[in-house]
Every structure is written in C-alpha cells, then in structure tokens.
PDB file of N, CA and C in Angstrom:
ATOM      1  N   UNK A   1       6.244  -8.250   8.835  1.00 86.00           N
ATOM      2  CA  UNK A   1       5.069  -8.292   8.003  1.00 86.00           C
ATOM      3  C   UNK A   1       5.423  -7.739   6.618  1.00 86.00           C
ATOM      4  N   UNK A   2       5.002  -8.455   5.591  1.00 94.00           N
ATOM      5  CA  UNK A   2       5.286  -8.048   4.216  1.00 94.00           C
ATOM      6  C   UNK A   2       4.434  -6.844   3.827  1.00 94.00           C
ATOM      7  N   UNK A   3       5.030  -5.955   3.065  1.00 97.00           N
ATOM      8  CA  UNK A   3       4.301  -4.788   2.577  1.00 97.00           C
ATOM      9  C   UNK A   3       3.333  -5.199   1.471  1.00 97.00           C
ATOM     10  N   UNK A   4       2.405  -4.317   1.179  1.00 98.00           N
ATOM     11  CA  UNK A   4       1.468  -4.527   0.081  1.00 98.00           C
ATOM     12  C   UNK A   4       1.640  -3.422  -0.938  1.00 98.00           C
ATOM     13  N   UNK A   5       1.376  -3.743  -2.182  1.00 98.00           N
ATOM     14  CA  UNK A   5       1.557  -2.777  -3.265  1.00 98.00           C
ATOM     15  C   UNK A   5       0.363  -2.789  -4.204  1.00 98.00           C
ATOM     16  N   UNK A   6      -0.027  -1.607  -4.627  1.00 97.00           N
ATOM     17  CA  UNK A   6      -0.962  -1.474  -5.740  1.00 97.00           C
ATOM     18  C   UNK A   6      -0.104  -1.244  -6.973  1.00 97.00           C
ATOM     19  N   UNK A   7      -0.345  -2.017  -7.995  1.00 94.00           N
ATOM     20  CA  UNK A   7       0.351  -1.845  -9.269  1.00 94.00           C
ATOM     21  C   UNK A   7      -0.713  -1.611 -10.335  1.00 94.00           C
ATOM     22  N   UNK A   8      -0.702  -0.445 -10.930  1.00 91.00           N
ATOM     23  CA  UNK A   8      -1.671  -0.094 -11.968  1.00 91.00           C
ATOM     24  C   UNK A   8      -0.922   0.198 -13.260  1.00 91.00           C
ATOM     25  N   UNK A   9      -1.350  -0.459 -14.321  1.00 87.00           N
ATOM     26  CA  UNK A   9      -0.787  -0.217 -15.646  1.00 87.00           C
ATOM     27  C   UNK A   9      -1.932   0.249 -16.536  1.00 87.00           C
ATOM     28  N   UNK A  10      -1.692   1.303 -17.252  1.00 83.00           N
ATOM     29  CA  UNK A  10      -2.702   1.909 -18.107  1.00 83.00           C
ATOM     30  C   UNK A  10      -2.314   1.664 -19.564  1.00 83.00           C
ATOM     31  N   UNK A  11      -2.914   0.649 -20.221  1.00 80.00           N
ATOM     32  CA  UNK A  11      -2.556   0.347 -21.614  1.00 80.00           C
ATOM     33  C   UNK A  11      -2.768   1.529 -22.555  1.00 80.00           C
ATOM     34  N   UNK A  12      -3.784   2.308 -22.292  1.00 75.00           N
ATOM     35  CA  UNK A  12      -4.037   3.477 -23.136  1.00 75.00           C
ATOM     36  C   UNK A  12      -4.816   4.501 -22.325  1.00 75.00           C
ATOM     37  N   UNK A  13      -4.402   5.736 -22.444  1.00 75.00           N
ATOM     38  CA  UNK A  13      -5.121   6.828 -21.794  1.00 75.00           C
ATOM     39  C   UNK A  13      -5.500   7.794 -22.912  1.00 75.00           C
ATOM     40  N   UNK A  14      -6.731   7.682 -23.376  1.00 76.00           N
ATOM     41  CA  UNK A  14      -7.168   8.525 -24.482  1.00 76.00           C
ATOM     42  C   UNK A  14      -7.585   9.918 -24.023  1.00 76.00           C
ATOM     43  N   UNK A  15      -7.925  10.045 -22.740  1.00 77.00           N
ATOM     44  CA  UNK A  15      -8.376  11.329 -22.211  1.00 77.00           C
ATOM     45  C   UNK A  15      -7.702  11.589 -20.860  1.00 77.00           C
ATOM     46  N   UNK A  16      -6.439  12.037 -20.874  1.00 76.00           N
ATOM     47  CA  UNK A  16      -5.730  12.260 -19.612  1.00 76.00           C
ATOM     48  C   UNK A  16      -6.442  13.235 -18.684  1.00 76.00           C
ATOM     49  N   UNK A  17      -7.121  14.226 -19.240  1.00 78.00           N
ATOM     50  CA  UNK A  17      -7.834  15.197 -18.415  1.00 78.00           C
ATOM     51  C   UNK A  17      -9.040  14.565 -17.739  1.00 78.00           C
ATOM     52  N   UNK A  18      -9.546  13.477 -18.317  1.00 76.00           N
ATOM     53  CA  UNK A  18     -10.671  12.768 -17.727  1.00 76.00           C
ATOM     54  C   UNK A  18     -10.311  12.099 -16.411  1.00 76.00           C
ATOM     55  N   UNK A  19      -9.026  11.912 -16.176  1.00 81.00           N
ATOM     56  CA  UNK A  19      -8.572  11.300 -14.923  1.00 81.00           C
ATOM     57  C   UNK A  19      -8.579  12.286 -13.760  1.00 81.00           C
ATOM     58  N   UNK A  20      -8.798  13.558 -14.027  1.00 84.00           N
ATOM     59  CA  UNK A  20      -8.727  14.584 -12.990  1.00 84.00           C
ATOM     60  C   UNK A  20      -9.704  14.320 -11.851  1.00 84.00           C
ATOM     61  N   UNK A  21     -10.950  14.008 -12.170  1.00 86.00           N
ATOM     62  CA  UNK A  21     -11.954  13.753 -11.122  1.00 86.00           C
ATOM     63  C   UNK A  21     -11.562  12.540 -10.291  1.00 86.00           C
ATOM     64  N   UNK A  22     -11.076  11.491 -10.955  1.00 89.00           N
ATOM     65  CA  UNK A  22     -10.613  10.293 -10.245  1.00 89.00           C
ATOM     66  C   UNK A  22      -9.450  10.640  -9.324  1.00 89.00           C
ATOM     67  N   UNK A  23      -8.466  11.349  -9.848  1.00 89.00           N
ATOM     68  CA  UNK A  23      -7.278  11.684  -9.054  1.00 89.00           C
ATOM     69  C   UNK A  23      -7.616  12.514  -7.824  1.00 89.00           C
ATOM     70  N   UNK A  24      -8.568  13.437  -7.954  1.00 93.00           N
ATOM     71  CA  UNK A  24      -8.955  14.278  -6.817  1.00 93.00           C
ATOM     72  C   UNK A  24      -9.562  13.456  -5.688  1.00 93.00           C
ATOM     73  N   UNK A  25     -10.227  12.360  -6.035  1.00 94.00           N
ATOM     74  CA  UNK A  25     -10.823  11.486  -5.024  1.00 94.00           C
ATOM     75  C   UNK A  25      -9.868  10.386  -4.580  1.00 94.00           C
ATOM     76  N   UNK A  26      -9.089   9.864  -5.510  1.00 94.00           N
ATOM     77  CA  UNK A  26      -8.218   8.724  -5.210  1.00 94.00           C
ATOM     78  C   UNK A  26      -7.054   9.105  -4.296  1.00 94.00           C
ATOM     79  N   UNK A  27      -6.451  10.239  -4.552  1.00 94.00           N
ATOM     80  CA  UNK A  27      -5.264  10.630  -3.768  1.00 94.00           C
ATOM     81  C   UNK A  27      -5.549  10.668  -2.263  1.00 94.00           C
ATOM     82  N   UNK A  28      -6.587  11.391  -1.796  1.00 97.00           N
ATOM     83  CA  UNK A  28      -6.854  11.388  -0.357  1.00 97.00           C
ATOM     84  C   UNK A  28      -7.301  10.026   0.159  1.00 97.00           C
ATOM     85  N   UNK A  29      -7.987   9.234  -0.672  1.00 97.00           N
ATOM     86  CA  UNK A  29      -8.411   7.898  -0.247  1.00 97.00           C
ATOM     87  C   UNK A  29      -7.200   7.001  -0.030  1.00 97.00           C
ATOM     88  N   UNK A  30      -6.226   7.090  -0.916  1.00 97.00           N
ATOM     89  CA  UNK A  30      -4.992   6.297  -0.784  1.00 97.00           C
ATOM     90  C   UNK A  30      -4.231   6.733   0.460  1.00 97.00           C
ATOM     91  N   UNK A  31      -4.088   8.033   0.657  1.00 97.00           N
ATOM     92  CA  UNK A  31      -3.363   8.540   1.824  1.00 97.00           C
ATOM     93  C   UNK A  31      -4.065   8.149   3.115  1.00 97.00           C
ATOM     94  N   UNK A  32      -5.395   8.235   3.139  1.00 97.00           N
ATOM     95  CA  UNK A  32      -6.150   7.853   4.337  1.00 97.00           C
ATOM     96  C   UNK A  32      -5.988   6.369   4.637  1.00 97.00           C
ATOM     97  N   UNK A  33      -5.783   5.578   3.585  1.00 97.00           N
ATOM     98  CA  UNK A  33      -5.583   4.141   3.758  1.00 97.00           C
ATOM     99  C   UNK A  33      -4.152   3.769   4.079  1.00 97.00           C
ATOM    100  N   UNK A  34      -3.278   4.770   4.202  1.00 98.00           N
ATOM    101  CA  UNK A  34      -1.881   4.515   4.555  1.00 98.00           C
ATOM    102  C   UNK A  34      -0.962   4.307   3.376  1.00 98.00           C
ATOM    103  N   UNK A  35      -1.439   4.593   2.166  1.00 98.00           N
ATOM    104  CA  UNK A  35      -0.630   4.376   0.966  1.00 98.00           C
ATOM    105  C   UNK A  35       0.322   5.520   0.683  1.00 98.00           C
ATOM    106  N   UNK A  36       1.451   5.149   0.079  1.00 97.00           N
ATOM    107  CA  UNK A  36       2.468   6.113  -0.337  1.00 97.00           C
ATOM    108  C   UNK A  36       2.754   5.878  -1.824  1.00 97.00           C
ATOM    109  N   UNK A  37       2.554   6.885  -2.640  1.00 94.00           N
ATOM    110  CA  UNK A  37       2.803   6.752  -4.071  1.00 94.00           C
ATOM    111  C   UNK A  37       4.313   6.761  -4.295  1.00 94.00           C
ATOM    112  N   UNK A  38       4.826   5.680  -4.884  1.00 95.00           N
ATOM    113  CA  UNK A  38       6.256   5.570  -5.155  1.00 95.00           C
ATOM    114  C   UNK A  38       6.595   5.999  -6.576  1.00 95.00           C
ATOM    115  N   UNK A  39       5.667   5.774  -7.484  1.00 91.00           N
ATOM    116  CA  UNK A  39       5.876   6.139  -8.884  1.00 91.00           C
ATOM    117  C   UNK A  39       4.513   6.323  -9.537  1.00 91.00           C
ATOM    118  N   UNK A  40       4.444   7.235 -10.493  1.00 84.00           N
ATOM    119  CA  UNK A  40       3.195   7.404 -11.232  1.00 84.00           C
ATOM    120  C   UNK A  40       3.528   7.867 -12.639  1.00 84.00           C
ATOM    121  N   UNK A  41       2.543   7.827 -13.502  1.00 75.00           N
ATOM    122  CA  UNK A  41       2.736   8.208 -14.891  1.00 75.00           C
ATOM    123  C   UNK A  41       3.474   9.519 -15.028  1.00 75.00           C
ATOM    124  N   UNK A  42       4.218   9.653 -16.098  1.00 69.00           N
ATOM    125  CA  UNK A  42       4.983  10.869 -16.323  1.00 69.00           C
ATOM    126  C   UNK A  42       6.435  10.715 -15.909  1.00 69.00           C
ATOM    127  N   UNK A  43       6.728   9.653 -15.158  1.00 72.00           N
ATOM    128  CA  UNK A  43       8.108   9.386 -14.757  1.00 72.00           C
ATOM    129  C   UNK A  43       8.855   8.767 -15.939  1.00 72.00           C
ATOM    130  N   UNK A  44      10.141   8.813 -15.879  1.00 81.00           N
ATOM    131  CA  UNK A  44      10.943   8.243 -16.959  1.00 81.00           C
ATOM    132  C   UNK A  44      10.817   6.722 -16.960  1.00 81.00           C
ATOM    133  N   UNK A  45      10.775   6.159 -18.146  1.00 81.00           N
ATOM    134  CA  UNK A  45      10.648   4.713 -18.308  1.00 81.00           C
ATOM    135  C   UNK A  45      11.630   4.250 -19.375  1.00 81.00           C
ATOM    136  N   UNK A  46      12.322   3.161 -19.097  1.00 85.00           N
ATOM    137  CA  UNK A  46      13.113   2.467 -20.099  1.00 85.00           C
ATOM    138  C   UNK A  46      12.450   1.110 -20.256  1.00 85.00           C
ATOM    139  N   UNK A  47      11.891   0.852 -21.418  1.00 82.00           N
ATOM    140  CA  UNK A  47      11.150  -0.385 -21.651  1.00 82.00           C
ATOM    141  C   UNK A  47      12.042  -1.436 -22.294  1.00 82.00           C
ATOM    142  N   UNK A  48      11.957  -2.653 -21.779  1.00 88.00           N
ATOM    143  CA  UNK A  48      12.677  -3.794 -22.334  1.00 88.00           C
ATOM    144  C   UNK A  48      11.663  -4.863 -22.703  1.00 88.00           C
ATOM    145  N   UNK A  49      12.130  -5.930 -23.262  1.00 87.00           N
ATOM    146  CA  UNK A  49      11.300  -7.068 -23.655  1.00 87.00           C
ATOM    147  C   UNK A  49      10.225  -6.626 -24.641  1.00 87.00           C
ATOM    148  N   UNK A  50       8.988  -6.433 -24.216  1.00 81.00           N
ATOM    149  CA  UNK A  50       7.906  -6.066 -25.132  1.00 81.00           C
ATOM    150  C   UNK A  50       8.026  -4.615 -25.604  1.00 81.00           C
ATOM    151  N   UNK A  51       8.808  -3.803 -24.877  1.00 76.00           N
ATOM    152  CA  UNK A  51       9.046  -2.429 -25.305  1.00 76.00           C
ATOM    153  C   UNK A  51       7.873  -1.486 -25.136  1.00 76.00           C
ATOM    154  N   UNK A  52       6.976  -1.782 -24.223  1.00 76.00           N
ATOM    155  CA  UNK A  52       5.787  -0.959 -24.032  1.00 76.00           C
ATOM    156  C   UNK A  52       6.034   0.032 -22.901  1.00 76.00           C
ATOM    157  N   UNK A  53       5.873   1.297 -23.185  1.00 78.00           N
ATOM    158  CA  UNK A  53       6.095   2.340 -22.179  1.00 78.00           C
ATOM    159  C   UNK A  53       4.761   2.903 -21.713  1.00 78.00           C
ATOM    160  N   UNK A  54       3.996   2.084 -21.043  1.00 81.00           N
ATOM    161  CA  UNK A  54       2.687   2.484 -20.540  1.00 81.00           C
ATOM    162  C   UNK A  54       2.822   3.275 -19.251  1.00 81.00           C
ATOM    163  N   UNK A  55       1.758   4.017 -18.945  1.00 82.00           N
ATOM    164  CA  UNK A  55       1.680   4.708 -17.663  1.00 82.00           C
ATOM    165  C   UNK A  55       1.607   3.634 -16.578  1.00 82.00           C
ATOM    166  N   UNK A  56       2.431   3.758 -15.547  1.00 87.00           N
ATOM    167  CA  UNK A  56       2.447   2.821 -14.430  1.00 87.00           C
ATOM    168  C   UNK A  56       2.381   3.616 -13.136  1.00 87.00           C
ATOM    169  N   UNK A  57       1.547   3.143 -12.196  1.00 91.00           N
ATOM    170  CA  UNK A  57       1.462   3.754 -10.877  1.00 91.00           C
ATOM    171  C   UNK A  57       1.772   2.665  -9.856  1.00 91.00           C
ATOM    172  N   UNK A  58       2.658   2.980  -8.923  1.00 94.00           N
ATOM    173  CA  UNK A  58       3.043   2.043  -7.863  1.00 94.00           C
ATOM    174  C   UNK A  58       2.809   2.711  -6.510  1.00 94.00           C
ATOM    175  N   UNK A  59       1.986   2.059  -5.675  1.00 98.00           N
ATOM    176  CA  UNK A  59       1.658   2.593  -4.352  1.00 98.00           C
ATOM    177  C   UNK A  59       2.033   1.549  -3.314  1.00 98.00           C
ATOM    178  N   UNK A  60       2.720   1.974  -2.253  1.00 98.00           N
ATOM    179  CA  UNK A  60       3.173   1.072  -1.194  1.00 98.00           C
ATOM    180  C   UNK A  60       2.329   1.251   0.069  1.00 98.00           C
ATOM    181  N   UNK A  61       2.004   0.128   0.712  1.00 98.00           N
ATOM    182  CA  UNK A  61       1.295   0.111   1.989  1.00 98.00           C
ATOM    183  C   UNK A  61       2.131  -0.699   2.978  1.00 98.00           C
ATOM    184  N   UNK A  62       1.901  -0.496   4.260  1.00 98.00           N
ATOM    185  CA  UNK A  62       2.671  -1.198   5.281  1.00 98.00           C
ATOM    186  C   UNK A  62       2.401  -2.696   5.315  1.00 98.00           C
ATOM    187  N   UNK A  63       1.238  -3.115   4.784  1.00 97.00           N
ATOM    188  CA  UNK A  63       0.918  -4.544   4.741  1.00 97.00           C
ATOM    189  C   UNK A  63      -0.005  -4.825   3.556  1.00 97.00           C
ATOM    190  N   UNK A  64      -0.047  -6.081   3.166  1.00 97.00           N
ATOM    191  CA  UNK A  64      -0.949  -6.522   2.104  1.00 97.00           C
ATOM    192  C   UNK A  64      -2.397  -6.264   2.509  1.00 97.00           C
ATOM    193  N   UNK A  65      -2.719  -6.561   3.759  1.00 98.00           N
ATOM    194  CA  UNK A  65      -4.079  -6.356   4.257  1.00 98.00           C
ATOM    195  C   UNK A  65      -4.482  -4.888   4.196  1.00 98.00           C
ATOM    196  N   UNK A  66      -3.549  -4.012   4.512  1.00 98.00           N
ATOM    197  CA  UNK A  66      -3.820  -2.578   4.451  1.00 98.00           C
ATOM    198  C   UNK A  66      -4.089  -2.153   3.000  1.00 98.00           C
ATOM    199  N   UNK A  67      -3.352  -2.726   2.056  1.00 98.00           N
ATOM    200  CA  UNK A  67      -3.550  -2.411   0.640  1.00 98.00           C
ATOM    201  C   UNK A  67      -4.933  -2.855   0.171  1.00 98.00           C
ATOM    202  N   UNK A  68      -5.351  -4.054   0.574  1.00 98.00           N
ATOM    203  CA  UNK A  68      -6.674  -4.556   0.206  1.00 98.00           C
ATOM    204  C   UNK A  68      -7.752  -3.690   0.851  1.00 98.00           C
ATOM    205  N   UNK A  69      -7.571  -3.361   2.116  1.00 98.00           N
ATOM    206  CA  UNK A  69      -8.542  -2.536   2.826  1.00 98.00           C
ATOM    207  C   UNK A  69      -8.713  -1.163   2.207  1.00 98.00           C
ATOM    208  N   UNK A  70      -7.615  -0.570   1.763  1.00 98.00           N
ATOM    209  CA  UNK A  70      -7.690   0.753   1.132  1.00 98.00           C
ATOM    210  C   UNK A  70      -8.471   0.678  -0.175  1.00 98.00           C
ATOM    211  N   UNK A  71      -8.267  -0.397  -0.935  1.00 98.00           N
ATOM    212  CA  UNK A  71      -9.002  -0.558  -2.189  1.00 98.00           C
ATOM    213  C   UNK A  71     -10.499  -0.724  -1.918  1.00 98.00           C
ATOM    214  N   UNK A  72     -10.821  -1.475  -0.887  1.00 98.00           N
ATOM    215  CA  UNK A  72     -12.221  -1.760  -0.567  1.00 98.00           C
ATOM    216  C   UNK A  72     -12.909  -0.634   0.199  1.00 98.00           C
ATOM    217  N   UNK A  73     -12.159   0.386   0.588  1.00 98.00           N
ATOM    218  CA  UNK A  73     -12.731   1.481   1.376  1.00 98.00           C
ATOM    219  C   UNK A  73     -13.802   2.230   0.591  1.00 98.00           C
ATOM    220  N   UNK A  74     -14.715   2.812   1.326  1.00 97.00           N
ATOM    221  CA  UNK A  74     -15.789   3.601   0.712  1.00 97.00           C
ATOM    222  C   UNK A  74     -15.212   4.760  -0.090  1.00 97.00           C
ATOM    223  N   UNK A  75     -14.192   5.405   0.451  1.00 97.00           N
ATOM    224  CA  UNK A  75     -13.596   6.565  -0.226  1.00 97.00           C
ATOM    225  C   UNK A  75     -12.991   6.171  -1.571  1.00 97.00           C
ATOM    226  N   UNK A  76     -12.283   5.039  -1.625  1.00 96.00           N
ATOM    227  CA  UNK A  76     -11.668   4.646  -2.895  1.00 96.00           C
ATOM    228  C   UNK A  76     -12.718   4.138  -3.880  1.00 96.00           C
ATOM    229  N   UNK A  77     -13.737   3.483  -3.383  1.00 96.00           N
ATOM    230  CA  UNK A  77     -14.806   3.026  -4.271  1.00 96.00           C
ATOM    231  C   UNK A  77     -15.500   4.213  -4.952  1.00 96.00           C
ATOM    232  N   UNK A  78     -15.622   5.322  -4.242  1.00 95.00           N
ATOM    233  CA  UNK A  78     -16.180   6.543  -4.846  1.00 95.00           C
ATOM    234  C   UNK A  78     -15.250   7.070  -5.941  1.00 95.00           C
ATOM    235  N   UNK A  79     -13.956   6.942  -5.724  1.00 94.00           N
ATOM    236  CA  UNK A  79     -12.994   7.377  -6.741  1.00 94.00           C
ATOM    237  C   UNK A  79     -13.130   6.528  -8.002  1.00 94.00           C
ATOM    238  N   UNK A  80     -13.327   5.235  -7.834  1.00 93.00           N
ATOM    239  CA  UNK A  80     -13.462   4.351  -8.998  1.00 93.00           C
ATOM    240  C   UNK A  80     -14.649   4.727  -9.871  1.00 93.00           C
ATOM    241  N   UNK A  81     -15.715   5.176  -9.247  1.00 91.00           N
ATOM    242  CA  UNK A  81     -16.903   5.591 -10.000  1.00 91.00           C
ATOM    243  C   UNK A  81     -16.577   6.788 -10.898  1.00 91.00           C
ATOM    244  N   UNK A  82     -15.589   7.571 -10.514  1.00 88.00           N
ATOM    245  CA  UNK A  82     -15.231   8.774 -11.268  1.00 88.00           C
ATOM    246  C   UNK A  82     -14.326   8.492 -12.467  1.00 88.00           C
ATOM    247  N   UNK A  83     -13.884   7.242 -12.645  1.00 86.00           N
ATOM    248  CA  UNK A  83     -13.057   6.944 -13.810  1.00 86.00           C
ATOM    249  C   UNK A  83     -13.864   7.207 -15.085  1.00 86.00           C
ATOM    250  N   UNK A  84     -13.218   7.789 -16.093  1.00 81.00           N
ATOM    251  CA  UNK A  84     -13.961   8.115 -17.318  1.00 81.00           C
ATOM    252  C   UNK A  84     -14.400   6.860 -18.078  1.00 81.00           C
ATOM    253  N   UNK A  85     -15.451   7.008 -18.876  1.00 78.00           N
ATOM    254  CA  UNK A  85     -15.926   5.913 -19.727  1.00 78.00           C
ATOM    255  C   UNK A  85     -14.834   5.499 -20.703  1.00 78.00           C
ATOM    256  N   UNK A  86     -14.789   4.210 -21.022  1.00 71.00           N
ATOM    257  CA  UNK A  86     -13.813   3.715 -21.966  1.00 71.00           C
ATOM    258  C   UNK A  86     -12.409   3.638 -21.411  1.00 71.00           C
ATOM    259  N   UNK A  87     -12.288   3.866 -20.134  1.00 77.00           N
ATOM    260  CA  UNK A  87     -10.988   3.863 -19.477  1.00 77.00           C
ATOM    261  C   UNK A  87     -10.527   2.428 -19.266  1.00 77.00           C
ATOM    262  N   UNK A  88      -9.263   2.156 -19.494  1.00 82.00           N
ATOM    263  CA  UNK A  88      -8.737   0.800 -19.352  1.00 82.00           C
ATOM    264  C   UNK A  88      -7.473   0.816 -18.491  1.00 82.00           C
ATOM    265  N   UNK A  89      -7.437  -0.099 -17.520  1.00 85.00           N
ATOM    266  CA  UNK A  89      -6.208  -0.261 -16.736  1.00 85.00           C
ATOM    267  C   UNK A  89      -6.134  -1.687 -16.230  1.00 85.00           C
ATOM    268  N   UNK A  90      -4.933  -2.102 -15.914  1.00 89.00           N
ATOM    269  CA  UNK A  90      -4.677  -3.416 -15.324  1.00 89.00           C
ATOM    270  C   UNK A  90      -4.229  -3.120 -13.892  1.00 89.00           C
ATOM    271  N   UNK A  91      -5.043  -3.496 -12.921  1.00 94.00           N
ATOM    272  CA  UNK A  91      -4.796  -3.163 -11.514  1.00 94.00           C
ATOM    273  C   UNK A  91      -4.582  -4.439 -10.721  1.00 94.00           C
ATOM    274  N   UNK A  92      -3.530  -4.456  -9.914  1.00 97.00           N
ATOM    275  CA  UNK A  92      -3.248  -5.611  -9.056  1.00 97.00           C
ATOM    276  C   UNK A  92      -2.826  -5.136  -7.683  1.00 97.00           C
ATOM    277  N   UNK A  93      -3.157  -5.961  -6.684  1.00 98.00           N
ATOM    278  CA  UNK A  93      -2.621  -5.772  -5.338  1.00 98.00           C
ATOM    279  C   UNK A  93      -1.696  -6.952  -5.101  1.00 98.00           C
ATOM    280  N   UNK A  94      -0.438  -6.673  -4.814  1.00 98.00           N
ATOM    281  CA  UNK A  94       0.534  -7.737  -4.633  1.00 98.00           C
ATOM    282  C   UNK A  94       1.213  -7.626  -3.268  1.00 98.00           C
ATOM    283  N   UNK A  95       1.586  -8.762  -2.745  1.00 98.00           N
ATOM    284  CA  UNK A  95       2.287  -8.817  -1.471  1.00 98.00           C
ATOM    285  C   UNK A  95       3.781  -8.756  -1.718  1.00 98.00           C
ATOM    286  N   UNK A  96       4.460  -7.922  -0.944  1.00 96.00           N
ATOM    287  CA  UNK A  96       5.902  -7.816  -1.047  1.00 96.00           C
ATOM    288  C   UNK A  96       6.594  -9.000  -0.377  1.00 96.00           C
ATOM    289  N   UNK A  97       7.881  -9.046  -0.525  1.00 93.00           N
ATOM    290  CA  UNK A  97       8.690 -10.099   0.085  1.00 93.00           C
ATOM    291  C   UNK A  97       9.316  -9.540   1.352  1.00 93.00           C
ATOM    292  N   UNK A  98       9.179 -10.263   2.452  1.00 79.00           N
ATOM    293  CA  UNK A  98       9.807  -9.827   3.721  1.00 79.00           C
ATOM    294  C   UNK A  98      11.294  -9.773   3.596  1.00 79.00           C
TER     295      UNK A  98
END
C-alpha cells in the first residue's frame, strides 16, 4: 500500500507566533491520525529553479486514505479554525509511490 503525505508550503508567514494556537491543536491531531512529521519550517533549505525558500512541512502517513482521514478528522478541523487571519498556505495530500 502506498504511503500518503501532507505537503504544506507557506508562501508568507507574517505572524509566526500566530501559528502557536494552530500548532498546539494540529500536532496531537496529526499524531492521533498516524502522521509522522518528516520536515517542518526552520530546517535547512537549498532552493533551486525559482529560488524560493518558503516554509515547508512534510508529514508521512501509512496510506493515502489515512492522510485524507486525518485531515478530515474533527480534531484537525478544530486546528484549522485556529489558523490566524490573513494566513496563506498551499496544502496538498499526495499519494506516494509503492
């Protein structure tokens, strides 16, 4: 079974401290859904092509279905409500290759 991944790219974070409430709710929701954070903002980045060094978060799940289920969970939906106003991110759930 192919793994599932959450890929989040944050084009701009104008209020990093505003993410605190989201992070406090999102982290346990992701863990409860079986997710493992592989990389998150603050890690070293070497940018090529467009040269954009945006904050990127990568979370791995045992399956694509598990990744979708974790996003749709009540716990994670509560975390989304806590995102600060004016917050922008590009979020995708992608299926890995077996």
